[in-house]
JSON list of C-alpha atoms in Angstrom, two decimals:
[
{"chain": "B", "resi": 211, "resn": "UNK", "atom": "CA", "xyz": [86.44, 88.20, 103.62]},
{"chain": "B", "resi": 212, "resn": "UNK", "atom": "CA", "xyz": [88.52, 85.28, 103.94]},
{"chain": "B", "resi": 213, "resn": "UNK", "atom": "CA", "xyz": [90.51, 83.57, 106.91]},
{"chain": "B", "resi": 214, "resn": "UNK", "atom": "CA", "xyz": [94.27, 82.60, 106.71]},
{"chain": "B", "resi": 215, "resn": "UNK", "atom": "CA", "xyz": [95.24, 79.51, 108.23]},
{"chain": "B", "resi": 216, "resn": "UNK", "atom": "CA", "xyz": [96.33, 82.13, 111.24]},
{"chain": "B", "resi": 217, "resn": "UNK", "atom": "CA", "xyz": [92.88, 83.05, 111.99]},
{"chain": "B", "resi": 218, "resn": "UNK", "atom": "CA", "xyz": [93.36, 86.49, 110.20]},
{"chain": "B", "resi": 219, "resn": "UNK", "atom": "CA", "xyz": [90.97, 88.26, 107.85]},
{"chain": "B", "resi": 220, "resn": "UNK", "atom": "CA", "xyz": [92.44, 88.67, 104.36]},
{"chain": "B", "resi": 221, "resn": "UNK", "atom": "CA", "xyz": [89.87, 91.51, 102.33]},
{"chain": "B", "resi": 222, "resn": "UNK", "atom": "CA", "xyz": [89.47, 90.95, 98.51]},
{"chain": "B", "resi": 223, "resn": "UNK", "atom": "CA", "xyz": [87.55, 92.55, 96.44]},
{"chain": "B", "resi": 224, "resn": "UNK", "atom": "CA", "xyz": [85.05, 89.43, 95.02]},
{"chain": "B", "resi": 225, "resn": "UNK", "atom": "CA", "xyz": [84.76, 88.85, 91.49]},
{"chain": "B", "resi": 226, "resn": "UNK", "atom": "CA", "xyz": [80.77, 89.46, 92.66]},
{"chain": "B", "resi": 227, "resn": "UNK", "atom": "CA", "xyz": [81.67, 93.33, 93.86]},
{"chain": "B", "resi": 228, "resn": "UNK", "atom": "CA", "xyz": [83.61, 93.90, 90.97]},
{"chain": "B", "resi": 229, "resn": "UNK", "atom": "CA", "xyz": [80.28, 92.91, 88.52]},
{"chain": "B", "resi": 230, "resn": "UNK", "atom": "CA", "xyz": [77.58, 94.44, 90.53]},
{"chain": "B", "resi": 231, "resn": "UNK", "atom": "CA", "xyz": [79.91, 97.63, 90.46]},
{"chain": "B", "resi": 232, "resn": "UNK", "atom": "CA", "xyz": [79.84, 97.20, 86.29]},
{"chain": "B", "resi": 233, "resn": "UNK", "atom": "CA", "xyz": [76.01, 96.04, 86.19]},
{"chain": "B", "resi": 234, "resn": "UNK", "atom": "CA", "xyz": [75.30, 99.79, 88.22]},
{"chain": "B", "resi": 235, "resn": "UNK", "atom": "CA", "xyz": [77.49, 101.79, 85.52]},
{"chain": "B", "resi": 236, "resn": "UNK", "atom": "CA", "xyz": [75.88, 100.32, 82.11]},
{"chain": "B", "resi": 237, "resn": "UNK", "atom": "CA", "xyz": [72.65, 100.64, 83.83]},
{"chain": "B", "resi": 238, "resn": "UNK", "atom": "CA", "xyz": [72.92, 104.38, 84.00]},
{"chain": "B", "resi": 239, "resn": "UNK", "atom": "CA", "xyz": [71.58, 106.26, 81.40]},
{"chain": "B", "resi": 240, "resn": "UNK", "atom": "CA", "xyz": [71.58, 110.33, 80.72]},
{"chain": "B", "resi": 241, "resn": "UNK", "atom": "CA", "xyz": [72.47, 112.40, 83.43]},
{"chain": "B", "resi": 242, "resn": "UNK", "atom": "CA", "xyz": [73.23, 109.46, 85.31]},
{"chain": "B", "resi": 243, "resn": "UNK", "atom": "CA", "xyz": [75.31, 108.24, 82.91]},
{"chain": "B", "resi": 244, "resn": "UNK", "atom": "CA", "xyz": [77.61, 111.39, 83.73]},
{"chain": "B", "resi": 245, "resn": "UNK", "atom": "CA", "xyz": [77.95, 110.84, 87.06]},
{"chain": "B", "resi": 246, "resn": "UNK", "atom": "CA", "xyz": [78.59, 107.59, 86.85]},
{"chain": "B", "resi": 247, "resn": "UNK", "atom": "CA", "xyz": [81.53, 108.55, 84.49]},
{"chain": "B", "resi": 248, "resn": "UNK", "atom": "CA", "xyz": [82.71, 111.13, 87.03]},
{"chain": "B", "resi": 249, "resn": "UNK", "atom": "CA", "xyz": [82.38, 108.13, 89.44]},
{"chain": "B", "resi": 250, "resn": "UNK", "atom": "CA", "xyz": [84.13, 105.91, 87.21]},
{"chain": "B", "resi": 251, "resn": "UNK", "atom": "CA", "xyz": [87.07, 108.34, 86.90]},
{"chain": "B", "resi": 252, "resn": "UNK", "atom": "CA", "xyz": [87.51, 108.87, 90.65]},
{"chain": "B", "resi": 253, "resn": "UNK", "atom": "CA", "xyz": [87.65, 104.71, 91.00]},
{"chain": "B", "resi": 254, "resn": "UNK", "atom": "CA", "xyz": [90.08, 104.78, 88.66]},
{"chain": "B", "resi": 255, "resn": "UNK", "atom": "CA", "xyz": [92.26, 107.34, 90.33]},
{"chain": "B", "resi": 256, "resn": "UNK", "atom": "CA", "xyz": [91.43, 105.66, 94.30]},
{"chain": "B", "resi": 257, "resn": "UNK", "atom": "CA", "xyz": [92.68, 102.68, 91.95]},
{"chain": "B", "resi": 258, "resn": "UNK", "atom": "CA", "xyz": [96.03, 103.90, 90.97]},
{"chain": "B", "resi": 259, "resn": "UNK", "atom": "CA", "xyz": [96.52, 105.34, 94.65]},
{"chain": "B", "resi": 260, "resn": "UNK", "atom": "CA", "xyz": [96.29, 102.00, 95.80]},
{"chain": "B", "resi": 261, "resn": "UNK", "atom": "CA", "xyz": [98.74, 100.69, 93.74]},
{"chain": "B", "resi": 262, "resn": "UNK", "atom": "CA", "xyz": [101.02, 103.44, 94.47]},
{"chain": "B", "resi": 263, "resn": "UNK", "atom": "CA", "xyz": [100.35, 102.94, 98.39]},
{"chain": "B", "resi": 264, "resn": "UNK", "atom": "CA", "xyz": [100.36, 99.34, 98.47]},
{"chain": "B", "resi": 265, "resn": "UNK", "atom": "CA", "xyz": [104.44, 99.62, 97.21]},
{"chain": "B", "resi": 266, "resn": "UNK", "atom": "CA", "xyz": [105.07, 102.37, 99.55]},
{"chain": "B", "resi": 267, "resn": "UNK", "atom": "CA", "xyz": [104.14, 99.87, 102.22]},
{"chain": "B", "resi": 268, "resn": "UNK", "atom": "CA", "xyz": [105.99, 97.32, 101.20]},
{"chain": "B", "resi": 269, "resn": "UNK", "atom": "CA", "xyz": [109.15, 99.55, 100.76]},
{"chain": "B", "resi": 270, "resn": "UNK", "atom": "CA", "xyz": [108.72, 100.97, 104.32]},
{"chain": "B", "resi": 271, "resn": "UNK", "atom": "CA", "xyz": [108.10, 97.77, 105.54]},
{"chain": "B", "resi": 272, "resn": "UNK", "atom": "CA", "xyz": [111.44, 96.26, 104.11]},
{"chain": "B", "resi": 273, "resn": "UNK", "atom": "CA", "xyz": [113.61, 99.55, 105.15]},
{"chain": "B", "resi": 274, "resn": "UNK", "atom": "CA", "xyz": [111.92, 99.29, 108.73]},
{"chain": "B", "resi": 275, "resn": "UNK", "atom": "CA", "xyz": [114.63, 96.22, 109.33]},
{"chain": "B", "resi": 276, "resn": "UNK", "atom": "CA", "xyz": [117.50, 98.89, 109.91]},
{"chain": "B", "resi": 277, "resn": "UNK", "atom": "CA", "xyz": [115.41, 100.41, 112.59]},
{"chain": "B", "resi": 278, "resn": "UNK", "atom": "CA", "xyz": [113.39, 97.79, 114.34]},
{"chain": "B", "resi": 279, "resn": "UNK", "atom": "CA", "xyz": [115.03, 94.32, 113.52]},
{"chain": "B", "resi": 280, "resn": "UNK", "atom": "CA", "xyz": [112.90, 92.16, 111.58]},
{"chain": "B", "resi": 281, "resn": "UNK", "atom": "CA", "xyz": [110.14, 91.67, 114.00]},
{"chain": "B", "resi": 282, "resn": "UNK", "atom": "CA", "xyz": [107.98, 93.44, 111.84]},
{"chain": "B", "resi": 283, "resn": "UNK", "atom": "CA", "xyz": [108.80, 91.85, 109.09]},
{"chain": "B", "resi": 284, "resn": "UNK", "atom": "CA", "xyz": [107.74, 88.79, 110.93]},
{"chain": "B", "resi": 285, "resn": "UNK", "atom": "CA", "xyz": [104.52, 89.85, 112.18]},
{"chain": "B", "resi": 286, "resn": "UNK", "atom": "CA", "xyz": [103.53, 90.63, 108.54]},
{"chain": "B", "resi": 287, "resn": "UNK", "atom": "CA", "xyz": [105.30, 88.00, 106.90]},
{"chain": "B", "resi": 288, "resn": "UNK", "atom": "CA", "xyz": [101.92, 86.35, 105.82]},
{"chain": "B", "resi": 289, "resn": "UNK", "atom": "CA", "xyz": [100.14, 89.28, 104.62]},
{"chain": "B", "resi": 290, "resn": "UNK", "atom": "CA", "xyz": [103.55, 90.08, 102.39]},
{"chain": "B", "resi": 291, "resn": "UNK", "atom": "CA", "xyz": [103.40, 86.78, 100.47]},
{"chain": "B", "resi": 292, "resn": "UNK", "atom": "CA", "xyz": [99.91, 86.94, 99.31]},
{"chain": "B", "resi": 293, "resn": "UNK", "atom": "CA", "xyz": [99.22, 88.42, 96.11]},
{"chain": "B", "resi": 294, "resn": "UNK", "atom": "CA", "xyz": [96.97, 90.65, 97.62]},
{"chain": "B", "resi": 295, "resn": "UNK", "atom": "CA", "xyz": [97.19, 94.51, 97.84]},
{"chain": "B", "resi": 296, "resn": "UNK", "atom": "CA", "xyz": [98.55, 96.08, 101.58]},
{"chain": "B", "resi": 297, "resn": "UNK", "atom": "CA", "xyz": [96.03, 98.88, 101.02]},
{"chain": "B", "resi": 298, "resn": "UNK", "atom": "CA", "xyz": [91.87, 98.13, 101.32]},
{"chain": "B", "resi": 299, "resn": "UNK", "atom": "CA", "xyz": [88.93, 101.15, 101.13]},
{"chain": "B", "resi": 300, "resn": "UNK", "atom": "CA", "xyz": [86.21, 101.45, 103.83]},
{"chain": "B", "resi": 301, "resn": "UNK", "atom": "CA", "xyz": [84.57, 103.54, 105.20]},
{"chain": "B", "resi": 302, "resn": "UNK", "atom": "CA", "xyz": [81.49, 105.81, 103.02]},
{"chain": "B", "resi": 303, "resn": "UNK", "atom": "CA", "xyz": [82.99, 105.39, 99.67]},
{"chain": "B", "resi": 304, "resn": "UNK", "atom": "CA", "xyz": [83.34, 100.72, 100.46]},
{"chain": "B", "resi": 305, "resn": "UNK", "atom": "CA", "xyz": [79.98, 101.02, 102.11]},
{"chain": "B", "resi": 306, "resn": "UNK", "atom": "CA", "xyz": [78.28, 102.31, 98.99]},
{"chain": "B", "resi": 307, "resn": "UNK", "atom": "CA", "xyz": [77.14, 105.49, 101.04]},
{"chain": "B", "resi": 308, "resn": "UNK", "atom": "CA", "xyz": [79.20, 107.58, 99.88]},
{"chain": "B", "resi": 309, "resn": "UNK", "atom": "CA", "xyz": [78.64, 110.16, 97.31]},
{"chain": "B", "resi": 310, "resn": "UNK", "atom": "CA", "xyz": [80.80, 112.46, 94.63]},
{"chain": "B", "resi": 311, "resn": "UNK", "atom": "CA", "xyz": [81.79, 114.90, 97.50]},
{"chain": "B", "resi": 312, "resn": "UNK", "atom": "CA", "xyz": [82.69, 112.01, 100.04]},
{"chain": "B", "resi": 313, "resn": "UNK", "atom": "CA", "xyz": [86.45, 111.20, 100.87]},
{"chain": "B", "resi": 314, "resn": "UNK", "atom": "CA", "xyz": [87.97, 108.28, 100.45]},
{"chain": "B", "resi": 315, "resn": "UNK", "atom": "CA", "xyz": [88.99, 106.15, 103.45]},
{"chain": "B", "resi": 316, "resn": "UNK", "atom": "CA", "xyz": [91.95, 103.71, 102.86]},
{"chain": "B", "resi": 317, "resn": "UNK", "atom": "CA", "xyz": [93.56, 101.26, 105.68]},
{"chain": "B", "resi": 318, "resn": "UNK", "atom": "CA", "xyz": [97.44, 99.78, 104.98]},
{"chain": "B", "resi": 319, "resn": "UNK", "atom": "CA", "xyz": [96.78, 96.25, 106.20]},
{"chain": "B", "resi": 320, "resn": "UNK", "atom": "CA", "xyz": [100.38, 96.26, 108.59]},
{"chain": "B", "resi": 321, "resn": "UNK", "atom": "CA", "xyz": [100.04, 94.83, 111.59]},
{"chain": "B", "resi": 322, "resn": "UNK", "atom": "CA", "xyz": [102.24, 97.89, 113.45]},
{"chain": "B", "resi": 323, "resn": "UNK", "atom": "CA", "xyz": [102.64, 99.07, 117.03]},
{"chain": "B", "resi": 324, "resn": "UNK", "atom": "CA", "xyz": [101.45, 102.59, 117.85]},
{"chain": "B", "resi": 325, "resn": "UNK", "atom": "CA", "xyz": [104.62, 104.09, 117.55]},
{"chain": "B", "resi": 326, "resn": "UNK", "atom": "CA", "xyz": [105.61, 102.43, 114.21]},
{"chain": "B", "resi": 327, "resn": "UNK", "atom": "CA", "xyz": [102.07, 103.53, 112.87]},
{"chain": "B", "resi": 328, "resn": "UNK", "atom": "CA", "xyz": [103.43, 107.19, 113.86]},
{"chain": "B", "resi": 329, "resn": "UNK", "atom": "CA", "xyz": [106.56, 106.91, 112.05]},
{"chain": "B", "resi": 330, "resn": "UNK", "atom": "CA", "xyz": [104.43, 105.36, 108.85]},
{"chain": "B", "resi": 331, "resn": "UNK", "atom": "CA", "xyz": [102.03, 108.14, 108.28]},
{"chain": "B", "resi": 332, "resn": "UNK", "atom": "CA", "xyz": [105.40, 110.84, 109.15]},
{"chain": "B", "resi": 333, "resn": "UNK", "atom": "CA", "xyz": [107.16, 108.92, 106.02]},
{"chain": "B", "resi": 334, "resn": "UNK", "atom": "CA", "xyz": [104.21, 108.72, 103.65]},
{"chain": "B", "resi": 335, "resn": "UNK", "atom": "CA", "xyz": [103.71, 112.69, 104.05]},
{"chain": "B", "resi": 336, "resn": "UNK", "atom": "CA", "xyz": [106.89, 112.54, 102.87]},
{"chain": "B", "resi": 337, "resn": "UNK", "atom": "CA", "xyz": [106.93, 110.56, 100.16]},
{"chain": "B", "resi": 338, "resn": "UNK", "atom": "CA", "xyz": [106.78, 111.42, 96.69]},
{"chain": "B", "resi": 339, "resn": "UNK", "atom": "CA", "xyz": [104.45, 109.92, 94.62]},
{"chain": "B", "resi": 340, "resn": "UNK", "atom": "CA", "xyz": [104.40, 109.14, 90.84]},
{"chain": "B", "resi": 341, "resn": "UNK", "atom": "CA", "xyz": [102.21, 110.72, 88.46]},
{"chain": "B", "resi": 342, "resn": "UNK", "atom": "CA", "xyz": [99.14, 111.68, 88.31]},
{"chain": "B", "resi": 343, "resn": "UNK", "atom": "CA", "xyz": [99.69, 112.26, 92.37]},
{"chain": "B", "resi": 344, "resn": "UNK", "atom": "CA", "xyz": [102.88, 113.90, 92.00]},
{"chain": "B", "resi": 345, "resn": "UNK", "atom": "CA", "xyz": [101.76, 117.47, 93.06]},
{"chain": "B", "resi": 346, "resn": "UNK", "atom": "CA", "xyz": [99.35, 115.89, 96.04]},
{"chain": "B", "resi": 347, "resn": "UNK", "atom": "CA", "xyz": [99.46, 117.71, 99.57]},
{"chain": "B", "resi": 348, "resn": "UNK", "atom": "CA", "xyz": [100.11, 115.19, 102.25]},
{"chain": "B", "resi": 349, "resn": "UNK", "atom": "CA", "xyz": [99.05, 115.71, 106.05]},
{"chain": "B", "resi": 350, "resn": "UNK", "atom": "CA", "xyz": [100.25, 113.25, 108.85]},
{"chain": "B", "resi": 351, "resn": "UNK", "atom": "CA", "xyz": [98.12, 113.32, 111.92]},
{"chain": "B", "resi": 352, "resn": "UNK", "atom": "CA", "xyz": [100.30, 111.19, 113.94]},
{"chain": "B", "resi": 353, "resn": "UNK", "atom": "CA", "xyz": [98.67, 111.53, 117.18]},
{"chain": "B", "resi": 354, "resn": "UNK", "atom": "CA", "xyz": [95.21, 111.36, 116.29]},
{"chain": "B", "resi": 355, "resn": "UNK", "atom": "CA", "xyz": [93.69, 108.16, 118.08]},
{"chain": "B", "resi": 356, "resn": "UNK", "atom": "CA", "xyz": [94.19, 106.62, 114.98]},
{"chain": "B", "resi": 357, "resn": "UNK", "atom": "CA", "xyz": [97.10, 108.09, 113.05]},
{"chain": "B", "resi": 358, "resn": "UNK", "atom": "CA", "xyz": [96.30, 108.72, 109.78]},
{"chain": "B", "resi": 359, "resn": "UNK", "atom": "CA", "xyz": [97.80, 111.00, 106.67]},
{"chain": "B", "resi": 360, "resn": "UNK", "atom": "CA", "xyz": [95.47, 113.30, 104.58]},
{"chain": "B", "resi": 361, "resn": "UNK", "atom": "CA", "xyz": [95.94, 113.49, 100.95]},
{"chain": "B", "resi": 362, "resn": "UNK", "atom": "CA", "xyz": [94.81, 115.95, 98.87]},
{"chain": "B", "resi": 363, "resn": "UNK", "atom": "CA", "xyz": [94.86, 115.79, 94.83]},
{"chain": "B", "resi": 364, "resn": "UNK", "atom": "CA", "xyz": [93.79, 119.36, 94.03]},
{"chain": "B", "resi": 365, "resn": "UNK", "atom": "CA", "xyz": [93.47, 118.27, 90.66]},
{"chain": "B", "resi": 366, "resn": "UNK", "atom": "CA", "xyz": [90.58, 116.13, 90.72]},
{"chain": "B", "resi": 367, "resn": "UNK", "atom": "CA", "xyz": [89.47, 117.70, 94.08]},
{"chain": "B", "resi": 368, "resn": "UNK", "atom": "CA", "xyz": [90.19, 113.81, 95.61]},
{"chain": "B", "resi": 369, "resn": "UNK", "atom": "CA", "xyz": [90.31, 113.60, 99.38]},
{"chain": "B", "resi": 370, "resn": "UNK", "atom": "CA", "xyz": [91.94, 110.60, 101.06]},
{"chain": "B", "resi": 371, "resn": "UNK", "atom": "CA", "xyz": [92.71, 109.61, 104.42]},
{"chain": "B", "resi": 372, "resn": "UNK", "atom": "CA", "xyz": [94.81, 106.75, 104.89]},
{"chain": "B", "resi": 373, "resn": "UNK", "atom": "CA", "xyz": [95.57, 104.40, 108.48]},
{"chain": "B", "resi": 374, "resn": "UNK", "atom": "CA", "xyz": [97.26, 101.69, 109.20]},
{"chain": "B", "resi": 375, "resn": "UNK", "atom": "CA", "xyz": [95.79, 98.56, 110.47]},
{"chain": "B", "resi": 376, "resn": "UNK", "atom": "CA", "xyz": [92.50, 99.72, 110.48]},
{"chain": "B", "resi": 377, "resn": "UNK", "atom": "CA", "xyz": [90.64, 96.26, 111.20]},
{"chain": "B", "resi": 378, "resn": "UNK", "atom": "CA", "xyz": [87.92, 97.14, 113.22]},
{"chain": "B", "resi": 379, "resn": "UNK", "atom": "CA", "xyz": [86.70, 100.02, 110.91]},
{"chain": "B", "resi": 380, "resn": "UNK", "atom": "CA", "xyz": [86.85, 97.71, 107.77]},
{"chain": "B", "resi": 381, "resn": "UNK", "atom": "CA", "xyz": [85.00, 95.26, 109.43]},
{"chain": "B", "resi": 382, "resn": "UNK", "atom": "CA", "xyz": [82.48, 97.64, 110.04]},
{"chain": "B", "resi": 383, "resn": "UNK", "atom": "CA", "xyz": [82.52, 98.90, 106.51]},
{"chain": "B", "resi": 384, "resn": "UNK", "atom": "CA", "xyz": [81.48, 94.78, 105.42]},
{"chain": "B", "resi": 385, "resn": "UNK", "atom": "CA", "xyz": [78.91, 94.60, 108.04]},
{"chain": "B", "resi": 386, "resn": "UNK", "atom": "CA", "xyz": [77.27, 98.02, 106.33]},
{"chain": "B", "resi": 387, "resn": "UNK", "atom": "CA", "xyz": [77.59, 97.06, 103.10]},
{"chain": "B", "resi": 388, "resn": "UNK", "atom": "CA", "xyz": [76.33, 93.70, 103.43]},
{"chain": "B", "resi": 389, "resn": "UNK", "atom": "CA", "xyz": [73.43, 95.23, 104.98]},
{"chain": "B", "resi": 390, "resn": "UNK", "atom": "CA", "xyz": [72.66, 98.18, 102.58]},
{"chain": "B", "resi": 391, "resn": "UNK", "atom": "CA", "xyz": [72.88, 95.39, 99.61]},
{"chain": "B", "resi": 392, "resn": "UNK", "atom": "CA", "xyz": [70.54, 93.42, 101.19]},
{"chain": "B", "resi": 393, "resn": "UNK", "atom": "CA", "xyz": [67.93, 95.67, 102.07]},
{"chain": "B", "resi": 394, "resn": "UNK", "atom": "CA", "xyz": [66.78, 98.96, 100.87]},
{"chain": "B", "resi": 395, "resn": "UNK", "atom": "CA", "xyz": [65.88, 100.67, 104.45]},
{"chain": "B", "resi": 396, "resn": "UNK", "atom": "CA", "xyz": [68.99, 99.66, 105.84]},
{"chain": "B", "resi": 397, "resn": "UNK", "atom": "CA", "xyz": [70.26, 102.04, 103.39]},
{"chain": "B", "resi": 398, "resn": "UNK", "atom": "CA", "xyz": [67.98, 104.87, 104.15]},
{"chain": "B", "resi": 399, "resn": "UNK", "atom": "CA", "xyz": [68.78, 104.48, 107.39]},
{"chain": "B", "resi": 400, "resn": "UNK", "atom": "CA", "xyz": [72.29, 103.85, 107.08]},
{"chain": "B", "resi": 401, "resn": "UNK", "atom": "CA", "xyz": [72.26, 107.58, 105.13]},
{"chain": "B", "resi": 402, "resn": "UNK", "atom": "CA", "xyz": [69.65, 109.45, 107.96]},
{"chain": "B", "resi": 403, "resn": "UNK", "atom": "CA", "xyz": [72.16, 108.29, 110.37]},
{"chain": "B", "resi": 404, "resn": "UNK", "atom": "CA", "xyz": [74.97, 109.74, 108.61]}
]
């Protein structure tokens, strides 16, 4: 986690996450080594979700002029120019508790008013993504507490909730995951509390 000169978080993945996440998949060896290719295949998938997400984000964000004036374009002109992606995991699957069944949790990083984050989730149930997700069933729960939209790839049998402007639970996700890489029991207990 970094801080923009604005006093907002910015979430990249360190170079650090990215080796320990290599150093666990050579380590793996047999029947491991399986499920850590299953594993491996999923990231790879949650990867090219992202990517997919992260430009319908920016798309809606840009076409959201002709409805709301550019105020939001404003509010998230910061986030826009960085190189960064719109779209960070947390959650089970970020916190390294998750396992093979677990579903992936993914917040748009749009800083949105209630009713905008409504008319996101509405629009990316309706969106049609590229392939592989082409033939994915999309659910928006708009007036959940947190509006979110359900993916399902019946294909790979890949579950995936996204939200917008999810801070707090990201935040959360770092403060776990910092903790279950630091010590062992904070893991056990981390998964018993689960």
């Amino acid at each position: 986690v970094s801080f923009a000169p604005e006093g907002e978080a910015v979430y990249l993945r360190s170079e650090w996450d990215v080796a320990l996440e290599e150093k666990a998949r050579f380590a793996l060896s047999g029947s491991n080594r399986k499920q850590a290719e299953a594993q491996a295949s999923r990231d790879a998938l949650v990867a090219l979700l992202i990517e997919q997400l992260d430009h319908f984000a920016r798309t809606w964000l840009a076409e959201s002029v002709s409805r709301s004036g550019p105020s939001l374009i404003i509010a998230n002109a910061a986030r826009m120019q960085r190189g960064a992606s719109l779209v960070v995991p947390f959650g089970s699957s970020a916190s390294l508790l998750g396992g093979p069944a677990s579903d992936v949790d993914l917040a748009v990083l749009l800083a949105l008013p209630r009713e905008e984050q409504r008319r996101f989730v509405e629009a990316l149930a309706r969106w049609h993504f590229a392939s592989p997700f082409d033939a994915v069933e999309a659910t928006p729960v708009p007036l959940a507490r947190v509006p979110i939209c359900n993916l399902r790839h019946e294909a790979s049998g890949l579950a995936v909730d996204v939200s917008v402007g999810n801070t707090v639970a990201i935040d959360n996700t770092l403060l776990i995951r910092t903790d279950v890489e630091l010590d062992e029991q904070a893991r056990q207990l981390c998964a018993l509390v689960k």
